[in-house]
mmCIF file of C-alpha atoms (C1' of nucleotides) in Angstrom:
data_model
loop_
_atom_site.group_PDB
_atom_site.id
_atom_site.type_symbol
_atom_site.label_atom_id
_atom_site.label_comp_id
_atom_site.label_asym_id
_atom_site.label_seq_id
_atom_site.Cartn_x
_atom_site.Cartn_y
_atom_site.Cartn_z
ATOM 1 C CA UNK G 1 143.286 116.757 206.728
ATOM 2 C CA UNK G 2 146.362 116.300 204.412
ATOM 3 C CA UNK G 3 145.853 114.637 201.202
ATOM 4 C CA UNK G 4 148.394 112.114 199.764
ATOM 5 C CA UNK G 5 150.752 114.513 197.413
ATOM 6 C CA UNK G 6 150.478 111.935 194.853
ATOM 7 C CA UNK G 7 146.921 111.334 193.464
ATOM 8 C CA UNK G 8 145.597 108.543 193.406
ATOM 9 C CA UNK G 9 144.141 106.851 190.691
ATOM 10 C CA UNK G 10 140.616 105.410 190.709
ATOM 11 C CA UNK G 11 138.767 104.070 187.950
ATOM 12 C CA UNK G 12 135.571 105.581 187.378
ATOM 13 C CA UNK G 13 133.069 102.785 188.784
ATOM 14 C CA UNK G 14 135.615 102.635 192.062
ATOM 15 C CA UNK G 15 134.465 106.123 193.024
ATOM 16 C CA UNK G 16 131.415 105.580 191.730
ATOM 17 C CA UNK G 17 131.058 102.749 194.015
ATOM 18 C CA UNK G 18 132.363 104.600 197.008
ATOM 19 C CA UNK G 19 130.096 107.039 196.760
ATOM 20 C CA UNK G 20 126.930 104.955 196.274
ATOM 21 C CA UNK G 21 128.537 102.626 199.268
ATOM 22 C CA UNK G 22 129.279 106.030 201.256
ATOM 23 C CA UNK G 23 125.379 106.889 201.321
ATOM 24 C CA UNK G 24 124.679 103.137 201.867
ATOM 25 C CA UNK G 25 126.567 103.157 204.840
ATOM 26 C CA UNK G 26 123.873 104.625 207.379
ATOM 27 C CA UNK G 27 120.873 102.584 208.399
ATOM 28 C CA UNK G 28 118.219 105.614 208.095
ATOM 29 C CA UNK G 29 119.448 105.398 204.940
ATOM 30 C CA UNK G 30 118.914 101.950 204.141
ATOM 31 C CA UNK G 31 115.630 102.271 205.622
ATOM 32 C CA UNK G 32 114.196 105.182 203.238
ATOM 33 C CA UNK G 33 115.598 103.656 200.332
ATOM 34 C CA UNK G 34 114.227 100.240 201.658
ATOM 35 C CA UNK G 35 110.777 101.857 201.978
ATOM 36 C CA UNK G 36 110.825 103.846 198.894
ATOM 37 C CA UNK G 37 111.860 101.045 196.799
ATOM 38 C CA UNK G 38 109.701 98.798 198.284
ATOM 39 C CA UNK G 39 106.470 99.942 200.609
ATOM 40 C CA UNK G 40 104.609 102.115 198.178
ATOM 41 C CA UNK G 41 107.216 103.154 195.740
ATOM 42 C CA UNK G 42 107.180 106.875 195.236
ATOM 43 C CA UNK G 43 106.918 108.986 198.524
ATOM 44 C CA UNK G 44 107.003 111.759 200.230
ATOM 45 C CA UNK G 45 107.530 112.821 204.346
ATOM 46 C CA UNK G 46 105.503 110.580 205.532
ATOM 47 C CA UNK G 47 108.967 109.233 206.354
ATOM 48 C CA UNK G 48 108.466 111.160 209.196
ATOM 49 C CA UNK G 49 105.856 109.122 210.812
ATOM 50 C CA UNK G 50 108.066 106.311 210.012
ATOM 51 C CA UNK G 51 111.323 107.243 211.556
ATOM 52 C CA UNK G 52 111.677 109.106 214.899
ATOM 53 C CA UNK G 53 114.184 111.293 213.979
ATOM 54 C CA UNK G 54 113.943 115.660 213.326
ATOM 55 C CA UNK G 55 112.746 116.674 210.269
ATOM 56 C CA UNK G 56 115.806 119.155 209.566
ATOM 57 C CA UNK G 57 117.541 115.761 209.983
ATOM 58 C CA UNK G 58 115.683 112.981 207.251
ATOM 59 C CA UNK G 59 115.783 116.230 205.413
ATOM 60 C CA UNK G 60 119.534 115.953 205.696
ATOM 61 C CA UNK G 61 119.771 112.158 204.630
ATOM 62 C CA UNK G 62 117.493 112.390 201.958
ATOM 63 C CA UNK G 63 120.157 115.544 200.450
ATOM 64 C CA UNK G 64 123.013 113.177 200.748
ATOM 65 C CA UNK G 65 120.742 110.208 198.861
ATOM 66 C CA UNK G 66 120.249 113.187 196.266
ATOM 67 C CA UNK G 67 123.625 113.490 196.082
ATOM 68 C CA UNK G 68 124.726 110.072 195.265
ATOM 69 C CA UNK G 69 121.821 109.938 192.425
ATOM 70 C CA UNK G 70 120.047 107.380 194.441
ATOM 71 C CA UNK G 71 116.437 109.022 194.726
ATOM 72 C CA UNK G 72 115.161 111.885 192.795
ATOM 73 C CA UNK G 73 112.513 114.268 194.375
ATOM 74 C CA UNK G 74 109.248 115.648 192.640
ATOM 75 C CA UNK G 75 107.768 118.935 193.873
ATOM 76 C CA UNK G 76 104.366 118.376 194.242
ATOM 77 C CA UNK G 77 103.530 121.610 195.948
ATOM 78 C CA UNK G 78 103.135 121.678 199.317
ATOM 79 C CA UNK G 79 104.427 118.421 199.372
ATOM 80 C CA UNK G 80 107.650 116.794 197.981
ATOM 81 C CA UNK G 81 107.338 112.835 196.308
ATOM 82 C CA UNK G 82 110.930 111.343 196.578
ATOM 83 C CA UNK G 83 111.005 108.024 194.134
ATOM 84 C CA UNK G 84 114.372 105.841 193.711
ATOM 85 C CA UNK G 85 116.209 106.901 191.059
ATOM 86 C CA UNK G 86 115.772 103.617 188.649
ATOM 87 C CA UNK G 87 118.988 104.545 186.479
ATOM 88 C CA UNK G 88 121.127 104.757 189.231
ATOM 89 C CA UNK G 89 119.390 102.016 191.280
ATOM 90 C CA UNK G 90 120.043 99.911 187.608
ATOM 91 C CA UNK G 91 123.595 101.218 188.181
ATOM 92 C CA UNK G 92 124.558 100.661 191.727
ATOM 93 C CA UNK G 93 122.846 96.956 191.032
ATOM 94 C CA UNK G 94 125.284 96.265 188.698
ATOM 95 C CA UNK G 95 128.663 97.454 190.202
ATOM 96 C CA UNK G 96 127.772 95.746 193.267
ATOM 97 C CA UNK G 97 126.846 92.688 191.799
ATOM 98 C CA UNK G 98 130.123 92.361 189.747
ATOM 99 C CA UNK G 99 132.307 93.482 192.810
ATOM 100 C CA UNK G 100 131.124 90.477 194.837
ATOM 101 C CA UNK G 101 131.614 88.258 191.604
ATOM 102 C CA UNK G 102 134.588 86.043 192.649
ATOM 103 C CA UNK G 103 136.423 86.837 189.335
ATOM 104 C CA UNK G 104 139.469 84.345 190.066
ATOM 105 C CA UNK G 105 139.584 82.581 193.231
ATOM 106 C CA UNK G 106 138.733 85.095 196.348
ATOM 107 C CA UNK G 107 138.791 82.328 198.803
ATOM 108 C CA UNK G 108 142.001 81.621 200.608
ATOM 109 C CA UNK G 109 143.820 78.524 200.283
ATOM 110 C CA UNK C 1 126.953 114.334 218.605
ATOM 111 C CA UNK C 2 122.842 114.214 220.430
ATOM 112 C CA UNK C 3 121.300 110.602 219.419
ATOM 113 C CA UNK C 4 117.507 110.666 219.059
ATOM 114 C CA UNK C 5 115.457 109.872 222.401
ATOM 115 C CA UNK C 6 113.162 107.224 221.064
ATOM 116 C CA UNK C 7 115.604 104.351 220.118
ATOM 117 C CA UNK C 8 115.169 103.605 216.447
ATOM 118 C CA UNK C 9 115.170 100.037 216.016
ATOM 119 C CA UNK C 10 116.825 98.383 212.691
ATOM 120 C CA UNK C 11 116.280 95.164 211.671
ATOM 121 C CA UNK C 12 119.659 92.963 211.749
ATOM 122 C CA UNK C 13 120.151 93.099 208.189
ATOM 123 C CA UNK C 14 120.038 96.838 208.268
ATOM 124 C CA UNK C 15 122.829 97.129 210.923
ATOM 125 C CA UNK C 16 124.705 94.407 209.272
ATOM 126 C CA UNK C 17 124.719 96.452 205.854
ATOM 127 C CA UNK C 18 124.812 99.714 206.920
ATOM 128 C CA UNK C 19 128.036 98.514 208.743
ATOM 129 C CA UNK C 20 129.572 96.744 205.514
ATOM 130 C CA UNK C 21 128.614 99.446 203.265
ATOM 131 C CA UNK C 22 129.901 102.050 205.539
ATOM 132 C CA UNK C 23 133.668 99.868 205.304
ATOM 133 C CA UNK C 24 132.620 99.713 201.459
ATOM 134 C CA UNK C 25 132.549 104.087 201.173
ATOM 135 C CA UNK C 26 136.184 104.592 200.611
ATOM 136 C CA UNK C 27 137.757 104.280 196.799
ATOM 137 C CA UNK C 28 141.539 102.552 198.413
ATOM 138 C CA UNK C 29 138.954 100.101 200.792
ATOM 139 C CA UNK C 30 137.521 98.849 197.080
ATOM 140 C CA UNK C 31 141.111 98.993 195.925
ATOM 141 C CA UNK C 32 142.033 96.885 198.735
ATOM 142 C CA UNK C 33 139.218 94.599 199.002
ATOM 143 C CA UNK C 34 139.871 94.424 194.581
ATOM 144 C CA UNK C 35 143.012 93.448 195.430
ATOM 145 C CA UNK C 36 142.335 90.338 197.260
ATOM 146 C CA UNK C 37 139.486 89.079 196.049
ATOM 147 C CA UNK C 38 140.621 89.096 192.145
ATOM 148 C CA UNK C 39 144.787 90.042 191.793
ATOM 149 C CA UNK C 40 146.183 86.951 193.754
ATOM 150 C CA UNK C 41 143.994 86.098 196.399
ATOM 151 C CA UNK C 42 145.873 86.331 199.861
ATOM 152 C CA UNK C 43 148.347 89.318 200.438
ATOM 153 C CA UNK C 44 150.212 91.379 202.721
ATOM 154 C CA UNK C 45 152.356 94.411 202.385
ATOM 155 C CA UNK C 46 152.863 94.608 198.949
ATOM 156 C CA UNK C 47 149.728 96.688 199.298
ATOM 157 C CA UNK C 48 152.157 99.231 199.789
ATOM 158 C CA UNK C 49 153.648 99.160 196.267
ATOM 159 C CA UNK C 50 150.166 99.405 194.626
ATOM 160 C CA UNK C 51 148.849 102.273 197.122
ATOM 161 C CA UNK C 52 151.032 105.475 197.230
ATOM 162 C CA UNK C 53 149.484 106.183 201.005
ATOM 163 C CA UNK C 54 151.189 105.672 204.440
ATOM 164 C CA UNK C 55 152.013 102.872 205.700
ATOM 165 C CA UNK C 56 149.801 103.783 208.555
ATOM 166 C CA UNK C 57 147.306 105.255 206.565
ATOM 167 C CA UNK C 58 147.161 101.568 204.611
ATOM 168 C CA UNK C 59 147.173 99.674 207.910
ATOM 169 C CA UNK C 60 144.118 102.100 209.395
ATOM 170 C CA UNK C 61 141.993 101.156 206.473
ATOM 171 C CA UNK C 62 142.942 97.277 206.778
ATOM 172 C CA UNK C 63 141.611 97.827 210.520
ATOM 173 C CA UNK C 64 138.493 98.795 208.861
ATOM 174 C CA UNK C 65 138.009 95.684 206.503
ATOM 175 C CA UNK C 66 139.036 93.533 209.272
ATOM 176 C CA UNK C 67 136.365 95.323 211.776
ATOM 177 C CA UNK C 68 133.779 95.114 209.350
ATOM 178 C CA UNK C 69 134.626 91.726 209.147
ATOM 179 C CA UNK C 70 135.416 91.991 204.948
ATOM 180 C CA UNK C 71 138.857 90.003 204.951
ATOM 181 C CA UNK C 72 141.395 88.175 207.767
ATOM 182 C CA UNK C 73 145.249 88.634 208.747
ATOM 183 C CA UNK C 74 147.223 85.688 209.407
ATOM 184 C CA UNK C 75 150.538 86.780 210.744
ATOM 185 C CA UNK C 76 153.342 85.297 209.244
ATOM 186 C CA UNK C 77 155.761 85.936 211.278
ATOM 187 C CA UNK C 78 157.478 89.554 209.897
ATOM 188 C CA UNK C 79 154.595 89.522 207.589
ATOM 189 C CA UNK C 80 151.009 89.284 207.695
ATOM 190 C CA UNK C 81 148.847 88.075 205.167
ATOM 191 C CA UNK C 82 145.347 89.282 204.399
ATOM 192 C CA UNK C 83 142.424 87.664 202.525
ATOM 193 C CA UNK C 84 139.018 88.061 201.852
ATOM 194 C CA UNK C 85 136.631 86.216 205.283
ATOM 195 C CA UNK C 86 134.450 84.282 201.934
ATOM 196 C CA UNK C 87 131.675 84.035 204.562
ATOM 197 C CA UNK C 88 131.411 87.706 205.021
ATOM 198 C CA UNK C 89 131.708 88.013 200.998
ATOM 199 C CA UNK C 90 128.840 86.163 200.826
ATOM 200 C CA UNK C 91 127.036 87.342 203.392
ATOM 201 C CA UNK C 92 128.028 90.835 202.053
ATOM 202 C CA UNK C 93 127.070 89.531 198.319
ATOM 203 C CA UNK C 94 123.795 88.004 199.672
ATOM 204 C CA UNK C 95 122.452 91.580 201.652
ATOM 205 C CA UNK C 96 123.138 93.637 198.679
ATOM 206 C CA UNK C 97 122.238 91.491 196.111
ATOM 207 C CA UNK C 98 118.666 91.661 198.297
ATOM 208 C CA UNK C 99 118.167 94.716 198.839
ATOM 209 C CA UNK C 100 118.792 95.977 194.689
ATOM 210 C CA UNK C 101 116.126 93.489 193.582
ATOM 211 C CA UNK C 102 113.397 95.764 192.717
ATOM 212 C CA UNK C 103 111.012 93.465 195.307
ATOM 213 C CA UNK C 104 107.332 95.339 194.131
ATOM 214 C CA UNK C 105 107.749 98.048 192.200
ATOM 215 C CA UNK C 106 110.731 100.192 192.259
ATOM 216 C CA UNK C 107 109.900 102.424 189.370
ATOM 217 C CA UNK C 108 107.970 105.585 189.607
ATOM 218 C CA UNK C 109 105.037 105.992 187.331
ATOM 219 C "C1'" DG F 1 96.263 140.177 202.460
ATOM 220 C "C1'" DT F 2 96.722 136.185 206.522
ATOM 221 C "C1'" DT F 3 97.456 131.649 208.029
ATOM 222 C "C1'" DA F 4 98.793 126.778 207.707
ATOM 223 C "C1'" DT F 5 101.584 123.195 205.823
ATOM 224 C "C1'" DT F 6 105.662 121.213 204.009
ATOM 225 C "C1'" DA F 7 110.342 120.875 203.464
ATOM 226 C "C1'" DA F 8 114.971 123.032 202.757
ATOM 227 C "C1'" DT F 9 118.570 125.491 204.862
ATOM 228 C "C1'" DC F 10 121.262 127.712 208.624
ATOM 229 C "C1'" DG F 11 123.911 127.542 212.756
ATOM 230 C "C1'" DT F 12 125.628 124.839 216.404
ATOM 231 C "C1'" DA F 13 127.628 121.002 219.026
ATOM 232 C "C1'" DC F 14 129.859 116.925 219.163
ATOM 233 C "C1'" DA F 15 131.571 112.476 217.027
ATOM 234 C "C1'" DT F 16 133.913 110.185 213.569
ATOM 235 C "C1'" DT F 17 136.946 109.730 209.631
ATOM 236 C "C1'" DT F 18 141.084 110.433 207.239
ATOM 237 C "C1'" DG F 19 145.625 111.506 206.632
ATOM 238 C "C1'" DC F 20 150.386 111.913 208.393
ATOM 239 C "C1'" DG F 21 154.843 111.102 211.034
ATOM 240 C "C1'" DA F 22 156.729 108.948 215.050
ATOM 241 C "C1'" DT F 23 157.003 105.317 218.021
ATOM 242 C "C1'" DG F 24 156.648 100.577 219.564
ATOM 243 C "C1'" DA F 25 156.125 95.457 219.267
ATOM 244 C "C1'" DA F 26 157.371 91.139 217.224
ATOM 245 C "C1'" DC F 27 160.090 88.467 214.853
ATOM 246 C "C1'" DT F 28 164.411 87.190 211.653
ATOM 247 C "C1'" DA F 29 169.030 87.204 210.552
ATOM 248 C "C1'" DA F 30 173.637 88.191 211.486
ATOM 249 C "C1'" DT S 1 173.238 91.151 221.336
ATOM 250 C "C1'" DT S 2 172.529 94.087 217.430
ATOM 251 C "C1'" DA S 3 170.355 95.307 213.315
ATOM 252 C "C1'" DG S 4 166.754 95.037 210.011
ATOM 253 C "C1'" DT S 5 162.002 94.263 208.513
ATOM 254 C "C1'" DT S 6 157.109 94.510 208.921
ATOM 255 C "C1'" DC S 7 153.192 96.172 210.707
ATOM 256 C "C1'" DA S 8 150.135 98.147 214.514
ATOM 257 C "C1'" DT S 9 149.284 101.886 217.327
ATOM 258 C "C1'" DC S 10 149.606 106.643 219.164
ATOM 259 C "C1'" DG S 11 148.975 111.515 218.804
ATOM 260 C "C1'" DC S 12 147.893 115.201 216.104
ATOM 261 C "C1'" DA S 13 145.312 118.222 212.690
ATOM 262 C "C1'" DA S 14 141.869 118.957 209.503
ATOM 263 C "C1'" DA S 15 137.744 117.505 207.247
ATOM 264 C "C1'" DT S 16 133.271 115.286 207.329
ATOM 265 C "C1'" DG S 17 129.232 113.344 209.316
ATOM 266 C "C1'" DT S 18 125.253 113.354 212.350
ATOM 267 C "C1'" DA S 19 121.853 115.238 215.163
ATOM 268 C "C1'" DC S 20 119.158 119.084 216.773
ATOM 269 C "C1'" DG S 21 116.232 123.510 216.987
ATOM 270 C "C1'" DA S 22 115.257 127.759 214.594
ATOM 271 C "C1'" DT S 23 114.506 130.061 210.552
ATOM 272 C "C1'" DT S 24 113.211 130.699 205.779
ATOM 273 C "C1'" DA S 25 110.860 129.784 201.273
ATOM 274 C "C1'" DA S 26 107.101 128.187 198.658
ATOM 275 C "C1'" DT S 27 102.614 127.127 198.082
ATOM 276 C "C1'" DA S 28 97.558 126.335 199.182
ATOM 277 C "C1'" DA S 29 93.449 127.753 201.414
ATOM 278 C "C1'" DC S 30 90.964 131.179 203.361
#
DNA sequence: GTTATTAATCGTACATTTGCGATGAACTAA
DNA sequence: TTAGTTCATCGCAAATGTACGATTAATAAC
């Protein structure tokens, strides 16, 4: 893929934001965040009973939740306890809620 | 791309925000959708000027917006102007304004 | 040591996204 | 009609994402 020659500036909370909204953008991935920040808080593959999918592949979501700070995982030997990242969570919360803010007038005339 | 056997079932919300923040995952959609909602409401090409990207490339990621239902187009006649859909915004505002609200206990102990 | 359990990673296949230039459609103005 | 403007769409190439099974690594239990 060819990138635009001239870069393009972001502010830091825009790419933020589009990289919390990237890993957002997948409903397994709603759902594990929805269960770990709700069902019994901190977790760990008993996602598995929970969603029908491979393990090589909730494995795979729960890398790119990693990755966007979202959840953090505790070894716990045999056993891994994912829990929602409550910095980040604090974070995304906030850029989310003041992007949806309508600052001036965001409704059309 | 092989889709699991056993349909996972999603909850409308789920799709509905998955699908949103999926349109949300791209730093010049934010720009865009930044754009409308705050600089001066309903806009059309003068994108352009603010985005150093294609014109295609601009008009592909408008597609998005408008497919995930984010903001409108109303041609005018060489030009077409694009706002914000409010309902969407607030439907958009409502789902993840939800789903951050730490509903039990969000925090790990 | 061996075995069992858990989860990450690898390799593969296919789909989707992202960017571009080129072309085409719609309308205005001359 | 002829140009000019604006924007969507097409076709392409490269990158990324999504799913899977197979393998590997780490640890516990024996």
């Amino acid at each position: 893929m060819q990138r635009t020659l001239s870069v393009i500036e972001y502010s830091v909370d825009e790419e933020a934001m589009a990289a919390i909204a990237k890993a957002l953008g997948h409903p397994v991935r709603l759902k594990i965040l929805k269960l770990l920040a709700t069902h019994e808080c901190c977790f760990t593959g008993e996602l598995r009973e929970l969603i029908p999918m491979a393990q090589s592949t909730i494995s795979q979501h729960l890398k790119a939740l990693l990755e966007a700070g979202l959840i953090q995982g505790e070894i716990n030997p045999p056993k891994v306890r994912y829990c929602i990242n409550p910095e980040r969570w604090l974070k995304a919360s906030a850029l989310f809620g003041k992007f949806f803010i309508p600052d001036k007038r965001s409704l059309c005339d």
